[in-house]
Coordinates of C-alpha atoms in Angstrom, one line a residue:
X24 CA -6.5 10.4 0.6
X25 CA -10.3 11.0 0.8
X26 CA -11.2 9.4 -2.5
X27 CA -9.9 6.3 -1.1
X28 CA -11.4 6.3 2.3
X29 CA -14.6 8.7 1.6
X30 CA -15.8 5.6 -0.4
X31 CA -18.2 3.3 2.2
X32 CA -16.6 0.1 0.1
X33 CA -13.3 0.7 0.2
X34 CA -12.8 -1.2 3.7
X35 CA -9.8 -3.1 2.3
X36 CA -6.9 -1.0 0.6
X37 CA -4.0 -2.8 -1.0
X38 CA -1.1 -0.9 -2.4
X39 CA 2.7 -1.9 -3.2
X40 CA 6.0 -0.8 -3.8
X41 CA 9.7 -2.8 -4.3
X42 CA 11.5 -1.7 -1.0
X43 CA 11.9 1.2 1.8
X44 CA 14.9 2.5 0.1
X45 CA 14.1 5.8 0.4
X46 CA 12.0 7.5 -2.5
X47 CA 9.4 10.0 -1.9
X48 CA 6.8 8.0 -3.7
X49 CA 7.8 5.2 -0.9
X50 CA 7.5 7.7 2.1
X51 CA 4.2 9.5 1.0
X52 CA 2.6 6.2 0.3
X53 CA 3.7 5.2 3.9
X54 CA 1.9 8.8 5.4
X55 CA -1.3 7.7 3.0
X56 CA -1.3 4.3 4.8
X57 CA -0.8 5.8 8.0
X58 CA -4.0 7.7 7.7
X59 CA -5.8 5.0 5.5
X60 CA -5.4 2.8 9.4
X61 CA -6.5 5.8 11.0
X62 CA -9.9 5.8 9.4
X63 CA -10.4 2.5 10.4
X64 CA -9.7 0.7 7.1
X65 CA -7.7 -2.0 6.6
X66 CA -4.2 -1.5 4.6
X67 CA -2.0 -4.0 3.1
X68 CA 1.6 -3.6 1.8
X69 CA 3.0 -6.0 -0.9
X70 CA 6.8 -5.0 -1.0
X71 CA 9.6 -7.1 -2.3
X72 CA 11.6 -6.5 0.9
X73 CA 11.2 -3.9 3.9
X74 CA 14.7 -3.4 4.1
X75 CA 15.4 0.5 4.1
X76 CA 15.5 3.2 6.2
X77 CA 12.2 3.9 5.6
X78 CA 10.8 0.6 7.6
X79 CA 11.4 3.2 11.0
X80 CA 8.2 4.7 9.6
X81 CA 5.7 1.7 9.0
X82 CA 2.5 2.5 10.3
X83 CA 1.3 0.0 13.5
X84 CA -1.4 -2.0 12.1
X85 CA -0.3 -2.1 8.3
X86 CA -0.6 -5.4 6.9
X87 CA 2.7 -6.7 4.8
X88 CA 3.0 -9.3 2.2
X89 CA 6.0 -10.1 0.6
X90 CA 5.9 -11.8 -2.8
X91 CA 9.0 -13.0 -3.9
X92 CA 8.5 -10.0 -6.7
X93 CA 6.0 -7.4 -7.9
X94 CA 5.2 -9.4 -11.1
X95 CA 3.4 -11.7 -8.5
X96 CA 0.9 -8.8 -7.4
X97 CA -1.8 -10.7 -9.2
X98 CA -1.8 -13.6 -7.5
X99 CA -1.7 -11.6 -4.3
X100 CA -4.9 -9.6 -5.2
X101 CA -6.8 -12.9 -6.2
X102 CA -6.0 -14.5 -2.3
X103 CA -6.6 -11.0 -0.8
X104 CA -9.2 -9.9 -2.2
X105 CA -8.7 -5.7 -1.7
X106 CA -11.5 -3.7 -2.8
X107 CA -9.1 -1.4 -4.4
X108 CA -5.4 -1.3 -5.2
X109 CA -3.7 2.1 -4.7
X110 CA -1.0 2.3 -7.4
X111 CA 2.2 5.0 -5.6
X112 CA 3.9 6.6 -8.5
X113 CA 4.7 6.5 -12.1
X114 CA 7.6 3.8 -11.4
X115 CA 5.0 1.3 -11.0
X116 CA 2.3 1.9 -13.0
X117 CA 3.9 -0.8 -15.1
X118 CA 2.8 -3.1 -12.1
X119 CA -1.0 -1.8 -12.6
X120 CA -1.1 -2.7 -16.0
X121 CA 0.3 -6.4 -15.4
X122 CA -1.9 -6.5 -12.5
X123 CA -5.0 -5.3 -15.0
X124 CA -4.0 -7.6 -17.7
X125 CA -3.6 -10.9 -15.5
X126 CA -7.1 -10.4 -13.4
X127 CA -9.1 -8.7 -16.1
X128 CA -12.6 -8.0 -14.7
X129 CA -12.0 -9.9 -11.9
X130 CA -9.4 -7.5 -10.8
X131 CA -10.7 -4.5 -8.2
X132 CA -10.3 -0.7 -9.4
X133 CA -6.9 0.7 -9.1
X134 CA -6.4 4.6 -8.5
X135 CA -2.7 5.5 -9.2
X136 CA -0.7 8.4 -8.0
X137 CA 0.9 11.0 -10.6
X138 CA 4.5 11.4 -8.9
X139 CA 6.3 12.9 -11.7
X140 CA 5.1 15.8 -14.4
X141 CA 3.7 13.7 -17.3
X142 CA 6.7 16.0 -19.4
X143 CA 10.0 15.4 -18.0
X144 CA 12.7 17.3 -19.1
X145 CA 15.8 15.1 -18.4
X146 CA 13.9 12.8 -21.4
X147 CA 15.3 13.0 -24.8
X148 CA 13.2 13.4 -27.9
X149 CA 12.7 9.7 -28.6
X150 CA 12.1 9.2 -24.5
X151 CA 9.4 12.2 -24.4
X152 CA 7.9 10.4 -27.3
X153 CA 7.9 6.8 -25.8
X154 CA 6.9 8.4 -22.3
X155 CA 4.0 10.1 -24.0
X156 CA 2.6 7.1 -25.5
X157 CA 2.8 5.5 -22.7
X158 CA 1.1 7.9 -20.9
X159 CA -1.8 7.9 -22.7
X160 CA -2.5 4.1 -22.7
X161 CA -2.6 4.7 -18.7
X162 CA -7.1 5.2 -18.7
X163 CA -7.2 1.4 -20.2
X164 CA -5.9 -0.1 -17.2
X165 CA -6.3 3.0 -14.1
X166 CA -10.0 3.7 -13.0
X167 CA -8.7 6.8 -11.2
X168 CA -5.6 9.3 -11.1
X169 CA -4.7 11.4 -8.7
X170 CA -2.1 14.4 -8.7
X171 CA -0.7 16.7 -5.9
X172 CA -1.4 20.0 -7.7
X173 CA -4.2 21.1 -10.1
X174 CA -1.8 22.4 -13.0
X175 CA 0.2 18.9 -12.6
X176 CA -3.8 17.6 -13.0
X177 CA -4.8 19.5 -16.0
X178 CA -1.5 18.0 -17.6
X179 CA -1.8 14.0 -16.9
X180 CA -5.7 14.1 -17.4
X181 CA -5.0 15.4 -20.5
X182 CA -2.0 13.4 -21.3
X183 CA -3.7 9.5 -19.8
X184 CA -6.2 10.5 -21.5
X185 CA -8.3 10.7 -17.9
X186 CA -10.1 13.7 -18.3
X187 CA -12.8 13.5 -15.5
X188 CA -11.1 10.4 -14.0
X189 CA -8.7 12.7 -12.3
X190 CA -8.5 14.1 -8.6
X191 CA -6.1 16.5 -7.1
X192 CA -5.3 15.5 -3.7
X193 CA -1.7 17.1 -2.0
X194 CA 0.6 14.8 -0.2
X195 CA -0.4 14.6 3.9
X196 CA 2.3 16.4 6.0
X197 CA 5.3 14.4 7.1
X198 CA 5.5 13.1 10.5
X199 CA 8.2 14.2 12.6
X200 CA 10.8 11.9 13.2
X201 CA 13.3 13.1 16.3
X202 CA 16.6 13.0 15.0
X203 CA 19.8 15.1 15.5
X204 CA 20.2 17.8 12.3
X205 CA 23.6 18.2 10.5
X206 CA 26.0 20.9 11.3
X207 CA 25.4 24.0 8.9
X208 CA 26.8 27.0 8.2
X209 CA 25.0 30.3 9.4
X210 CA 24.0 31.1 5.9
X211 CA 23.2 28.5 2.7
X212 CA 20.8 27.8 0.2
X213 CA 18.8 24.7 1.0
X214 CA 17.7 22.4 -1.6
X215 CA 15.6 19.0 -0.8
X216 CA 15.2 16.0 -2.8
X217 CA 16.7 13.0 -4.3
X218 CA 19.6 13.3 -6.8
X219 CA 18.3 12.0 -10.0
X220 CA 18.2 13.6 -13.6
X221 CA 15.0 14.7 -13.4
X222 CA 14.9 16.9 -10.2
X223 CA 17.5 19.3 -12.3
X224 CA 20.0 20.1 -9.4
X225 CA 22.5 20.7 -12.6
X226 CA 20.5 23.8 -13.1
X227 CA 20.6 25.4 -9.8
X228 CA 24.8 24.2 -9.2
X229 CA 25.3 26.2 -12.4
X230 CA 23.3 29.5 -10.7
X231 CA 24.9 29.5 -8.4
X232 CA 28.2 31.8 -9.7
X233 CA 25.3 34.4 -10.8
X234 CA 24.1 35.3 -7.1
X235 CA 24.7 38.2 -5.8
X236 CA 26.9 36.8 -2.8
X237 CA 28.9 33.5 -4.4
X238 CA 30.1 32.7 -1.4
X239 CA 26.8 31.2 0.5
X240 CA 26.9 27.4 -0.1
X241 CA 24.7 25.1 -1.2
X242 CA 23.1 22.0 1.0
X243 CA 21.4 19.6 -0.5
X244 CA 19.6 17.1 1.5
X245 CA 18.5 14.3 -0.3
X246 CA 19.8 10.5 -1.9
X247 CA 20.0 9.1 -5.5
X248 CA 22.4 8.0 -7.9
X249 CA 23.3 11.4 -9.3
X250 CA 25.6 12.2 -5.9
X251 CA 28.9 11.6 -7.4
X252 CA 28.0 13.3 -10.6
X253 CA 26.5 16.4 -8.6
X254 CA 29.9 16.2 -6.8
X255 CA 31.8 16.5 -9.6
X256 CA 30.0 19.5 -11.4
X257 CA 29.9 21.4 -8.6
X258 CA 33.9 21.2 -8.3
X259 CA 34.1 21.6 -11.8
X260 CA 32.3 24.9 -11.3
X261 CA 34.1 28.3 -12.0
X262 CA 34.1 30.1 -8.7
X263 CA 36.3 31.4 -6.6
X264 CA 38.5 29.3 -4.1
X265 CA 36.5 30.7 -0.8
X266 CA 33.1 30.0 -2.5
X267 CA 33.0 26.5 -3.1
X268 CA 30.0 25.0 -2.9
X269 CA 29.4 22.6 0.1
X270 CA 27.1 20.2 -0.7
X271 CA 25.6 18.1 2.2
X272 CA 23.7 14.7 1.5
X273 CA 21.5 13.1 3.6
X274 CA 21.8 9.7 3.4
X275 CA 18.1 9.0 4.0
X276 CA 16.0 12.4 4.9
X277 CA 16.9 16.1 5.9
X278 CA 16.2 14.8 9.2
X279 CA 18.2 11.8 8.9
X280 CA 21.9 11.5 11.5
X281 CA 23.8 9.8 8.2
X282 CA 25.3 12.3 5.9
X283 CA 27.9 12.7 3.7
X284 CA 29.7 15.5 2.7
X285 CA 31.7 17.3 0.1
X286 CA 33.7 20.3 -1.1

């Protein structure tokens, strides 16, 4: 992330996150870290707990604290010292704001990462509402926001009210990780990410009677706590007996051994 490590004071990054579970905001903030070290600056990692399959991918040289929780960040900050705190994701910009609130002007900038679109469609009315208001408290507490695509930019500038304290910066490539691939069939449609509301995988399970050959299955590779729910609608699905979907989830990445797997 150049506006991180183009700056000639930044020599210290802190950032944070609750475990290595799993999430994409957890894994891309491990690949920022990884090249954070290789430009020679010094990364620290407050996490709750470094249990996860994720803690296979911990950069050598990355410093890790463990507070007993997040809330404690503050304190953290104050005996470290960081010259700036690199906030991952939406999830825990909460985190930012305590961190803001606690250290006041004593606390070093914080640049935060726009994970999700700032409009989420598995929010109801009352949510979008909530979410928005949210949103746009975000430029009292965050010096900088970056985002992964310029549309996705436009949108949270406008929405954190950040316009001109926003940067669009993609997430660096994954690094390999030799591992053996599930078995798949010859032909499928391949869909990657975690099950949760808002990735919409209810969308493309119901598409998938309207193709033009049924009968290639689905593989999803990805975690989350929509599984058993994905499951279900896809068996609920009206198709015929030979077209089932086959659904295959990665326990922890598409290159990951673990997998389940239903029909």
């Amino acid at each position: 992330m150049s506006a991180l490590i183009g700056s000639p004071t930044a020599r210290h990054i802190m950032t944070y996150a609750e475990d290595l579970r799993g999430g994409g905001v957890e894994r891309a903030q491990l690949r920022l870290a990884r090249g954070w070290l290789a430009a020679g600056r010094r990364v620290t990692l407050a996490i709750e707990t470094i249990d996860g399959p994720l803690a296979a991918e911990l950069p050598d040289g990355l410093e890790i604290v463990a507070p007993s929780r997040l809330l404690a960040l503050p304190g953290v900050v104050r005996r470290l010292a960081p010259d700036i705190i690199f906030c991952p994701g939406n999830f825990y910009t909460g985190i930012a704001a305590w961190t803001r609130l606690r250290l006041g002007r004593h606390c070093p900038p914080i640049v935060a990462k726009m994970s999700n679109a700032p409009a989420r469609a598995d929010h109801s009315r009352a949510m979008h509402a909530a979410h928005q208001l949210w949103l746009a408290g975000h430029g009292r507490f965050l010096d900088h926001l970056v985002a992964m695509t310029p549309a996705t930019a436009d949108e949270a500038a406008r929405a954190t009210h950040m316009v001109g304290r926003t940067s669009v910066i993609p997430n660096p490539p994954a690094v390999p990780v030799p591992a053996a691939l599930p078995d798949l069939p010859p032909r499928y449609i391949l869909g990657v990410g975690r099950l949760e509301p808002q990735k919409r995988w209810d969308r493309l399970i119901a598409a998938l009677p309207l193709l033009a050959d049924p009968t290639v299955p689905l593989v999803i590779l990805g975690e989350g706590g929509c599984a058993a729910q994905s499951r279900r609608r896809s068996a609920r699905s009206v198709w015929p007996t030979a077209s089932c979907c086959s659904v295959t989830a990665a326990i922890r990445c598409p290159s990951w051994r673990a997998r389940t797997c239903w029909r």
